């Protein structure tokens, strides 16, 4: 039977629309108060700074998608240019970004709906929203794209209406009283450090252009992908800059706002009255749904590629529905994860997303250096040095103060960043030994030998042993009762072999030796296991 693949149904503007939907254009109004206070009234300058940095990374994505026109994004590029194991780690880190963002959108929807309908249980909104987004994504990528396009168009129309209303307010003397002013870009109170801090906040408004690469295998022509990436960044950056410029000219400082953490409703009220405020809020709602559709679709493709490559179980994660031509099981799994939005906080989830995005962006830029400089030797001209070394390096190098502003509360990640210098040095040395000694490959071969030996030893003792299973050198033997497992563990210990239960359960024993175990030692364990089984009574 022919393998079912993703359907190539997306044109250039459909992919750009998905990227813009992921980026959520109206977020510029949500974060305006926070960034304006941080930058002392130069939000557009912060967006320009962020755009320049993001363009460097976008160019790196464009270069890599030309070389590897497959879904998978940062995971694929790292895997193909550096090391499959490193790609695996980057893939998991990127999942923090891609997998949690659909949950964030569900959480925002919950917050919106609870504010309007406080007497309705919040979990109902989460379940209804997740079911709708999951259903559309399972049904068809084309339907997902069409729905996203409608929602993004609605957002852009509302932003255009804001610009028109802002011009009207300027004519009435509001704010700076004119469209043409340099104050939103520079004034005597501007400090570079404050602008850079503000830029790190708005940088994450650009999350989404990287997800565009997830649709590489559904593009009608893979050659459009670099153009789609750059258009997404340029259009998104232009919308952010123009909207923030008009907002900053209307509101030179944050004293106009009662709540600087969420200024969108008040901006809508000031420029267009109650009706436009309601429309503006509905635009933000539409933006959240669009972002939910696009982020749900993109993470499903990342899981699909990792499954197809055997990093995740292929039968589930590498599955494509034969009729809908979508990674249906992955879409459903992401929906189930999104249901966790019933309980967690927005701040905590957002911090994990920042971490995942940072890792993905960093390794895409490093992939450019690894592929073009080290593999292709593209460093012999000044143009090559700038394109393949200076630009990607410039996208990942930053001051410590800038990095800290992305993670203001380190106690949110006490285990993510856990480990003192000695433990970290030991971990790095261990990874080196694993790679240089090819221990994962050895564990796979020896583990298969070990597993087959234990299964052979268990033959004739089906009344004692229920199942022998495992992967590599982590093998589990399940017995019919806790008592049988305990008896076997005791017998193995008496024979000089140490095995462990599973948490507090002795029904399943773990055989997990050192990766350097010899085949002679494996044979000894198998002989001991066979002997103990002959002594134990069911």
XYZ file of N, CA and C in Angstrom, residues 93-98 351-361:
51
model
N 12.847 20.813 22.859
C 12.801 22.194 23.359
C 11.815 23.026 22.548
N 11.835 22.830 21.212
C 10.904 23.563 20.350
C 9.460 23.200 20.668
N 9.247 21.963 21.116
C 7.883 21.551 21.476
C 7.329 22.379 22.636
N 8.233 22.911 23.492
C 7.773 23.803 24.560
C 7.055 25.003 23.966
N 7.625 25.509 22.867
C 7.025 26.629 22.162
C 5.768 26.190 21.424
N 5.932 25.255 20.505
C 4.846 24.890 19.600
C 3.686 24.189 20.311
N 6.308 31.664 29.894
C 7.748 31.584 30.153
C 8.352 30.353 29.505
N 7.626 29.243 29.485
C 8.114 28.040 28.814
C 8.176 28.243 27.301
N 7.182 28.968 26.753
C 7.172 29.246 25.320
C 8.383 30.089 24.944
N 8.688 31.109 25.757
C 9.869 31.932 25.491
C 11.124 31.081 25.417
N 11.250 30.146 26.344
C 12.436 29.279 26.384
C 12.522 28.427 25.124
N 11.419 27.825 24.722
C 11.421 26.978 23.529
C 11.731 27.758 22.272
N 11.146 28.962 22.148
C 11.404 29.796 20.972
C 12.865 30.206 20.914
N 13.438 30.564 22.057
C 14.851 30.959 22.104
C 15.754 29.826 21.620
N 15.496 28.612 22.075
C 16.299 27.466 21.656
C 16.159 27.229 20.158
N 14.930 27.284 19.648
C 14.696 27.045 18.217
C 15.398 28.082 17.366
N 15.234 29.365 17.700
C 15.874 30.433 16.932
C 17.392 30.281 16.944
